[in-house]
Short mmCIF file of C-alpha atoms in Angstrom, two decimals:
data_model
loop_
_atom_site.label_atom_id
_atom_site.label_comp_id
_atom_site.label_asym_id
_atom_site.label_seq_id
_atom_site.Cartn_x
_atom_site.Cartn_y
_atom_site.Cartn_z
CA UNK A 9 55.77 -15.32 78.48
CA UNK A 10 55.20 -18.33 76.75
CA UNK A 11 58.57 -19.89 77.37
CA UNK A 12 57.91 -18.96 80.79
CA UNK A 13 54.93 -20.95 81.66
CA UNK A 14 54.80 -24.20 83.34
CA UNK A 15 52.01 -27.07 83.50
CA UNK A 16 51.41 -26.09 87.47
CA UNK A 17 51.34 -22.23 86.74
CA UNK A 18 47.56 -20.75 87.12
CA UNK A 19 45.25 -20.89 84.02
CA UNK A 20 45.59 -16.71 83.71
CA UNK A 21 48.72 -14.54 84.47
CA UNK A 22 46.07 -11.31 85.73
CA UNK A 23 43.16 -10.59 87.33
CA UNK A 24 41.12 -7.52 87.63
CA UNK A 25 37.89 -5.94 88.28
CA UNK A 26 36.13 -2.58 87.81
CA UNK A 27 33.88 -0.73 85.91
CA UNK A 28 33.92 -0.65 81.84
CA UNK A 29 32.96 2.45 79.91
CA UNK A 30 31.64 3.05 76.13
CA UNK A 31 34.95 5.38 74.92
CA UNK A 32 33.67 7.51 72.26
CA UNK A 33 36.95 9.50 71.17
CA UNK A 34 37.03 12.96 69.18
CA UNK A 35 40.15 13.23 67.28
CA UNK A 36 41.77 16.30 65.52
CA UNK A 37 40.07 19.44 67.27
CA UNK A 38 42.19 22.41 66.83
CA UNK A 39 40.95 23.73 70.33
CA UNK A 40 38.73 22.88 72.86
CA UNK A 41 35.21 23.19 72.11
CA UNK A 42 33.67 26.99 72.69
CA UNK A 43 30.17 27.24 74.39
CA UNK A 44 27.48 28.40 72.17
CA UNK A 45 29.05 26.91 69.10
CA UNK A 46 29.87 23.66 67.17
CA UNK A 47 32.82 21.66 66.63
CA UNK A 48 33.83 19.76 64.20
CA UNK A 49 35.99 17.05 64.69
CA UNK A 50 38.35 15.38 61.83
CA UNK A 51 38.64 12.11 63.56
CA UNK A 52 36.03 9.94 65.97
CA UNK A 53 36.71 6.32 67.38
CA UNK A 54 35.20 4.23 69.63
CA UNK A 55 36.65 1.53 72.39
CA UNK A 56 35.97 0.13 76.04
CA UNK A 57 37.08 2.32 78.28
CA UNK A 58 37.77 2.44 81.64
CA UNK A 59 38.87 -0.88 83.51
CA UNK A 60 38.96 -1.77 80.19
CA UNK A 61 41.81 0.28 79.35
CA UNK A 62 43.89 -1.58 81.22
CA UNK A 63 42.91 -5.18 80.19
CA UNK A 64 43.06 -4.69 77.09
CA UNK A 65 46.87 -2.91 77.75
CA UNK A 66 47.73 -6.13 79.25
CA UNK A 67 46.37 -9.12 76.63
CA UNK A 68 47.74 -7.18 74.06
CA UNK A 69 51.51 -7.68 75.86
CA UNK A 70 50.45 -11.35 75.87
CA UNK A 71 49.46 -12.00 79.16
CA UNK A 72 45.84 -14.23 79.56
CA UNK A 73 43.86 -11.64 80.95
CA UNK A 74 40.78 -12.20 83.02
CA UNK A 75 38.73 -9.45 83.97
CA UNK A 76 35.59 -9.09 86.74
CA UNK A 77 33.11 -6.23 85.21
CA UNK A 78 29.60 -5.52 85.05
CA UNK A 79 28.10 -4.97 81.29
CA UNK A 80 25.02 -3.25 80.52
CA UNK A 81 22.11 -5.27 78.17
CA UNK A 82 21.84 -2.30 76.22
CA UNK A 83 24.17 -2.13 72.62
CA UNK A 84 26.85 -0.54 73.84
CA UNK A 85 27.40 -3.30 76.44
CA UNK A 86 27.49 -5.73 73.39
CA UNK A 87 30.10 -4.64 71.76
CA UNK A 88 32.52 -4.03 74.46
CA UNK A 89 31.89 -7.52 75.43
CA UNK A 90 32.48 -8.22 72.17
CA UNK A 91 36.17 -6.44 71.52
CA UNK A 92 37.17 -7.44 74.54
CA UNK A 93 36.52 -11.14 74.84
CA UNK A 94 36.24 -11.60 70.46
CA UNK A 95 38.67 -8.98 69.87
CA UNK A 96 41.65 -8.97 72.71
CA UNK A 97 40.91 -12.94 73.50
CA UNK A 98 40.36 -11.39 77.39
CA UNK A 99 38.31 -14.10 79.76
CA UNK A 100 35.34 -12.68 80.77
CA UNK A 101 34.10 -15.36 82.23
CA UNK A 102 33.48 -13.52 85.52
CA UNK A 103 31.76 -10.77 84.35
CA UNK A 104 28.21 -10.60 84.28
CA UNK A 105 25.57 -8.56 81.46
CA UNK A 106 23.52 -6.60 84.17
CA UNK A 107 20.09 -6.62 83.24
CA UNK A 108 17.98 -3.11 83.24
CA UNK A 109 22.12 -1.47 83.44
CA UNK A 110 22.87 1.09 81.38
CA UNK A 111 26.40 0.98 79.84
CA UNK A 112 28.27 3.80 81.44
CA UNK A 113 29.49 6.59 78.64
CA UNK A 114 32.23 9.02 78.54
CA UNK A 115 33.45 10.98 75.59
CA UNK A 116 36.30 12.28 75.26
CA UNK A 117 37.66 15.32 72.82
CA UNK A 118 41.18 15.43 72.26
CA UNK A 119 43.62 18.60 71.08
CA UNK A 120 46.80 19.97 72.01
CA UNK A 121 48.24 16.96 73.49
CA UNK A 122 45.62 17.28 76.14
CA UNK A 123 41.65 15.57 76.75
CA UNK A 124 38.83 16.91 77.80
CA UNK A 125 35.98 14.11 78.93
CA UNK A 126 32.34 14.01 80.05
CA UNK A 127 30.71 11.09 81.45
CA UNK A 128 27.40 9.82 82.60
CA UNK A 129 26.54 6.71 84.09
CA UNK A 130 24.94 4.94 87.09
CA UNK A 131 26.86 3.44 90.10
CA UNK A 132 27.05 -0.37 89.16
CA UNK A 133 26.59 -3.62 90.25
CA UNK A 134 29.07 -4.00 93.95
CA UNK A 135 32.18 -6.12 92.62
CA UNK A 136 31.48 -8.98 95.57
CA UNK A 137 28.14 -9.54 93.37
CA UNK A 138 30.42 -10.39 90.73
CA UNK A 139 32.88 -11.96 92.16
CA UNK A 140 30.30 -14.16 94.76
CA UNK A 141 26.97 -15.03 92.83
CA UNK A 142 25.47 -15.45 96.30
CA UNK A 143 28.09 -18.09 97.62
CA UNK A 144 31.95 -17.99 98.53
CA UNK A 145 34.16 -15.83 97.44
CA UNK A 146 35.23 -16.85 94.02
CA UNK A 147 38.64 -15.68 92.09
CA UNK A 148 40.14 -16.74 88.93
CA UNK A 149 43.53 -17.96 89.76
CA UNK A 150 46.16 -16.11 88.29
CA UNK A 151 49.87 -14.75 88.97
CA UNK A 152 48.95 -11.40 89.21
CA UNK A 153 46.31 -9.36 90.07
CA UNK A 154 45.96 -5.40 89.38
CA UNK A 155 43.81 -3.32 91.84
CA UNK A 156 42.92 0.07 91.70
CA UNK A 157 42.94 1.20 95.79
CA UNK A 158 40.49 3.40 97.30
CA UNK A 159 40.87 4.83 100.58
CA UNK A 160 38.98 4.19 103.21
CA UNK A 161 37.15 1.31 101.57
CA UNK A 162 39.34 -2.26 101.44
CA UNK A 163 38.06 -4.66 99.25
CA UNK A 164 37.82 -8.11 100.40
CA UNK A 165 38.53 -9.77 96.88
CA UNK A 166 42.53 -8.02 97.43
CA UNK A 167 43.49 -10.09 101.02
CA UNK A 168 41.47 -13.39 99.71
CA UNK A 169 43.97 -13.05 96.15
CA UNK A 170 47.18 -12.05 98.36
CA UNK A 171 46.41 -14.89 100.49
CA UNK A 172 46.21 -17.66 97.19
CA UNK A 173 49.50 -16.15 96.63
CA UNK A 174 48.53 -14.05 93.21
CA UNK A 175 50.60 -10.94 93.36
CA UNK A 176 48.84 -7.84 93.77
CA UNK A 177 50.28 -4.14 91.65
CA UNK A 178 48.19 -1.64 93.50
CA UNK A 179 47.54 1.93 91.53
CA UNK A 180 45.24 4.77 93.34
CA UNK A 181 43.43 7.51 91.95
CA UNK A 182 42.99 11.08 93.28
CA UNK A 183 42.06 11.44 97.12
CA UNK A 184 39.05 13.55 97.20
CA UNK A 185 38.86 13.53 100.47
CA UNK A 186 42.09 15.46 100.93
CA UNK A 187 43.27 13.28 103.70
CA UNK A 188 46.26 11.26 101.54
CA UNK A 189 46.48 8.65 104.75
CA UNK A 190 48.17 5.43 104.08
CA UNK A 191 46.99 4.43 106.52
CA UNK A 192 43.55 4.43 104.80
CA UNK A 193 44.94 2.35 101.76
CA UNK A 194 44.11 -0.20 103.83
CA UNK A 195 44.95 -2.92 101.15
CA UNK A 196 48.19 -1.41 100.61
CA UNK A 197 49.73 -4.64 103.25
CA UNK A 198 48.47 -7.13 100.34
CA UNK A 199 50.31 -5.47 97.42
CA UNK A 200 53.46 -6.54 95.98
CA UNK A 201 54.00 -3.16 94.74
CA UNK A 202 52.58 0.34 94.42
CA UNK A 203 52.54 2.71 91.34
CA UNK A 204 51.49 6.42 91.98
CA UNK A 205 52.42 9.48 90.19
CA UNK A 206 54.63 11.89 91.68
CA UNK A 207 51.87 14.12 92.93
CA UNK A 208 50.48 11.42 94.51
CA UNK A 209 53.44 9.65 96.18
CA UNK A 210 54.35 12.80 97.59
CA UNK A 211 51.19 13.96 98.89
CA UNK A 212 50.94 10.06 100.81
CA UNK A 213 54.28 10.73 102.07
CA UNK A 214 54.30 14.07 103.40
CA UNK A 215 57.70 14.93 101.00
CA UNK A 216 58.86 17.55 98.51
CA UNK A 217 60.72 15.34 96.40
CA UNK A 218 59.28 12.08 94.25
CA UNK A 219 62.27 10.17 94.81
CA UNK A 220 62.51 10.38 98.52
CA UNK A 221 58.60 9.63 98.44
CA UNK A 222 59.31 5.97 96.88
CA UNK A 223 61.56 5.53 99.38
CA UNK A 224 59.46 6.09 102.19
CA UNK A 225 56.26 4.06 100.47
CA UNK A 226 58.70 0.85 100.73
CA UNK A 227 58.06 0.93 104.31
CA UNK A 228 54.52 0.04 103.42
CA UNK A 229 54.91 -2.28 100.21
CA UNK A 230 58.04 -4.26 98.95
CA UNK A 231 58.45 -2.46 95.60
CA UNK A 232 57.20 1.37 94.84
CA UNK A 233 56.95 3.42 91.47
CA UNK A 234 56.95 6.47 91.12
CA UNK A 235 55.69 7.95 87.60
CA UNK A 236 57.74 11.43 87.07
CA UNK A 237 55.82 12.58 83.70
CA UNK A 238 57.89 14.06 81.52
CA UNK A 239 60.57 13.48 83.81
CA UNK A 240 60.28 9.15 83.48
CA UNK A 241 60.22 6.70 86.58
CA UNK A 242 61.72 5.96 89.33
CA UNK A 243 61.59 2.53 91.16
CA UNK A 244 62.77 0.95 94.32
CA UNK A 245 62.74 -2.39 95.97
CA UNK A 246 62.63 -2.94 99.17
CA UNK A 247 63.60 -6.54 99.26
CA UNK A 248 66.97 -6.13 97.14
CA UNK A 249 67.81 -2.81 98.15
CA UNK A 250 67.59 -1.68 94.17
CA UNK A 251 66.59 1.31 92.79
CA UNK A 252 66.08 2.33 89.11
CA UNK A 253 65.55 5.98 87.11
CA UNK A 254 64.71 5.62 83.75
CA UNK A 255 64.01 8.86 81.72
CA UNK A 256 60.82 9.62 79.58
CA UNK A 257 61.36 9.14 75.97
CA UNK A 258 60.87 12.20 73.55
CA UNK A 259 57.85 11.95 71.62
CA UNK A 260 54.80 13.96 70.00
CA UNK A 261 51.78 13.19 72.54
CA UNK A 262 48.47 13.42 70.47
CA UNK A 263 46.19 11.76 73.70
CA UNK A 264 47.21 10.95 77.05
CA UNK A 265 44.59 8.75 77.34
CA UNK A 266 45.15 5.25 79.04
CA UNK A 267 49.02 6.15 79.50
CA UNK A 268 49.11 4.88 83.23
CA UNK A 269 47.32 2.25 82.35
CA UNK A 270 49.41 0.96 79.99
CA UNK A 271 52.62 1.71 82.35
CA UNK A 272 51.18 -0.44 84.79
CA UNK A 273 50.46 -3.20 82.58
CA UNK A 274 54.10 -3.19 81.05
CA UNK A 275 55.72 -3.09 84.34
CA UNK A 276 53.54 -6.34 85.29
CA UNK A 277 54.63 -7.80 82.12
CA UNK A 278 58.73 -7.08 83.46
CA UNK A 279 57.60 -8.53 86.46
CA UNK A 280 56.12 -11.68 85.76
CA UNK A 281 58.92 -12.11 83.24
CA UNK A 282 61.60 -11.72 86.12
CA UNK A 283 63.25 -8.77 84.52
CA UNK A 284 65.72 -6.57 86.57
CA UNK A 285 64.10 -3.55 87.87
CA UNK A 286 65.68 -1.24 85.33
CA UNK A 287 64.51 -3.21 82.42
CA UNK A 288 60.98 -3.22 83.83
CA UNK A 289 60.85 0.40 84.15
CA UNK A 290 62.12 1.20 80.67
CA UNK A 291 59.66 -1.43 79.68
CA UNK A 292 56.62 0.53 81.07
CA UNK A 293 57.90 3.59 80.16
CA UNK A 294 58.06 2.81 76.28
CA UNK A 295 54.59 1.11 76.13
CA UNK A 296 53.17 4.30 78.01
CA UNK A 297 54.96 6.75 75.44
CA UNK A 298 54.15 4.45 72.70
CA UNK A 299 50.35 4.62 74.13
CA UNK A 300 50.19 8.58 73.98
CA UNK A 301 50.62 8.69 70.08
CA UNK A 302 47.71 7.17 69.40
CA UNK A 303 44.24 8.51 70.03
CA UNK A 304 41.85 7.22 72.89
CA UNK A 305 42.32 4.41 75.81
CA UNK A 306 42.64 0.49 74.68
CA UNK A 307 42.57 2.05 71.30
CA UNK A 308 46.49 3.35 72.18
CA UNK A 309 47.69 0.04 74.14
CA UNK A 310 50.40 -1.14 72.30
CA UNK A 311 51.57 -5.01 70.93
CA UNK A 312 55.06 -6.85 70.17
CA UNK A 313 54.16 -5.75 66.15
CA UNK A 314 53.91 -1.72 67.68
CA UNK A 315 56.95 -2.63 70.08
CA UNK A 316 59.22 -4.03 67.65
CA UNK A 317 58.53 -1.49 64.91
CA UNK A 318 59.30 1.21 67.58
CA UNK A 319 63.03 -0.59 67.85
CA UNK A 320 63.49 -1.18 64.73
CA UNK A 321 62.85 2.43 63.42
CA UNK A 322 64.87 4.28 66.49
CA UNK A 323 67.78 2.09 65.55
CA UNK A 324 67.66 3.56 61.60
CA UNK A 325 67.07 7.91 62.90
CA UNK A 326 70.52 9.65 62.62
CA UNK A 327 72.35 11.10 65.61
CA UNK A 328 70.77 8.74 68.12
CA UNK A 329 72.39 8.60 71.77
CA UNK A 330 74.52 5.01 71.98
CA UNK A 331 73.82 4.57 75.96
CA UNK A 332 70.01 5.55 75.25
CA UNK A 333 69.32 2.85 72.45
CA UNK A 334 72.07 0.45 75.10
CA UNK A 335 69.04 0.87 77.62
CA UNK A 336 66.84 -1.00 75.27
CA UNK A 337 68.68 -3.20 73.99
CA UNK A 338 66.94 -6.25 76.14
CA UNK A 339 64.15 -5.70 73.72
CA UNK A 340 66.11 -7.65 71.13
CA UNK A 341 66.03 -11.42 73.05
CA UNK A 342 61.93 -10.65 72.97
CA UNK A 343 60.86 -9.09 69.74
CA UNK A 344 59.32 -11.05 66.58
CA UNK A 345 61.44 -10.75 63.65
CA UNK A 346 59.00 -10.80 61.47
CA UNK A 347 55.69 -9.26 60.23
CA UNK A 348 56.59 -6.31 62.09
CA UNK A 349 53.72 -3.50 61.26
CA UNK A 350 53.92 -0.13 60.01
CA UNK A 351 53.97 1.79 63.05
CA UNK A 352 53.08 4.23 64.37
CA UNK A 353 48.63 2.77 63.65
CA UNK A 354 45.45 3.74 64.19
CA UNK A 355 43.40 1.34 65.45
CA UNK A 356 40.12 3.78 65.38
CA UNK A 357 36.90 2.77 63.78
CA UNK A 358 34.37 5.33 63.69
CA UNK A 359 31.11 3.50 64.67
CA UNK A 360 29.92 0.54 66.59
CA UNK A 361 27.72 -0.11 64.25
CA UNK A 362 30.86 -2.26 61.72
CA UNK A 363 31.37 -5.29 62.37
CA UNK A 364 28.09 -5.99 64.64
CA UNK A 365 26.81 -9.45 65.00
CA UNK A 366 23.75 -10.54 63.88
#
């Protein structure tokens, strides 16, 4: 991105805003926990979660972050300040340490390839508190912004970012409401493009079929992805006519934990390097598979060290497909030649309590 940049580009590449959680990750369970007895667990780490997940996803691609969040006074709001602005070099100069907040908690207990997670926390601080302090609205400026839409409630921050011209990737959560209007994704019109999963796309769309779903959401937003699980991505832009299927890539999950997340964030990265559509799709897809070998959320995000490693092993395993490693083979113009880490790491530590300030 580096090479990229230009003196009259904004001071950040992405903006976002939400709420962080204290991750505290159980690793190696051989099931899921049984009431009325006591599991141990082989493994434990500990990360911000939540918005976090995907910050963190995105500095580590090399993109200047800059995230919007309310942070508890308590400990655990210390240290995820701390890794995130010490340890991932993210800008939180928005954010604010809520006094009297509680750091919102979830735990999570992974086995099987699957997670299991329990929460707690208290509704926080409204994001125009952050993002206002009283006065106008305030954004960092920046190229991109990610938002996570909910329906039926626009947030103002979206339109006032579209408008300064920072392009807006817009991801959605589950629709409790059971309504799956798009016409209540109100800021849907600011977005640049749209990344649901297939369950979701189709449920929006009213179709049977993922594919024909991202073709209908492009009547809504210039560019829609469609996340196919096991099955890969498919993408299509409105504004060139192109579409793009990339297929998942074969590996052991451990935790799914963070995956979209860090699909999101590597399909941003594609973008704001002007990538063809393809390229950023097979992009997203290896960071995400990449992500669900390790254990936990920002824990799993992968860097260039993780990337290149990846490439550089694949290319060495007997009996690979020649078109499959062709469809990465962009990744060789980008990737450091050197100091390339063992891969695949663990970036777990087992307590907050290492490394603490004093």
């Amino acid at each position: 991105m580096a090479a990229l940049r230009t003196v009259d580009d904004p001071p950040w590449d992405v903006y976002l805003t939400g709420t962080v959680f204290l991750d505290i990750i159980f690793t190696g369970l051989d099931s899921a926990p049984v009431r009325g007895t006591e599991s141990w667990a082989r493994g434990m780490g500990s990360s911000p979660g939540g918005v976090a997940n995907m910050a963190t996803a995105l500095a580590r691609l090399g993109l200047r972050t800059s995230l919007a969040a309310a942070f508890g006074d308590d400990h655990y709001g210390e240290y995820c300040w701390d890794a995130l602005e010490q340890g991932e070099g993210i800008d939180l100069s928005p954010s604010r340490t809520v006094p009297g907040w509680h750091s919102p908690v979830t735990v999570s207990m992974a086995y099987e390839g699957e997670r299991t997670m329990v929460s707690h926390g208290h509704e926080p601080p409204p994001e125009d508190v952050l993002l206002q302090d009283g006065g106008p609205l305030r954004l960092p400026p920046a190229r991109a912004a990610v938002a996570s839409l909910t329906p039926g409630r626009p947030e103002p921050w979206i339109a006032e970012a579209a408008r300064k011209g920072t392009r807006v990737f817009g991801d959605v959560g589950w629709d409790d409401t059971g309504a799956w209007d798009l016409a209540g994704l109100a800021d849907l019109e600011h977005c640049e493009a749209f990344l649901p999963n297939a369950e979701e796309a189709m449920r929006y769309t009213r179709t049977d079929c993922p594919r024909t779903a991202a073709h209908a959401l492009t009547a809504f937003v210039p560019v829609a992805v469609v996340t196919l699980g096991a099955e890969g991505a498919y993408a299509v832009d409105r504004r060139t006519g192109e579409s793009a299927e990339v297929p998942a890539i074969a590996v052991e999950a451990l935790d799914p934990t963070g995956a979209g997340d860090v699909f999101v964030a590597g399909f941003v990265t594609g973008t704001l390097a002007g990538w063809p559509l393809a390229d950023r799709l097979a992009f997203a897809g290896l960071t995400a598979a990449l992500s669900v070998q390790e254990f936990g959320g920002s824990l799993s995000a992968p860097g260039w060290s993780e990337i290149a490693a990846w490439w550089r092993r694949v290319q060495s395993v007997p009996g690979q497909d020649p078109a499959a490693l062709r469809r990465y083979a962009f990744l060789e113009r980008l990737l450091p030649r050197a100091c390339v880490e063992p891969w695949p790491r663990r970036r777990a530590v087992p307590t907050i309590g290492f490394g603490r300030s004093v």
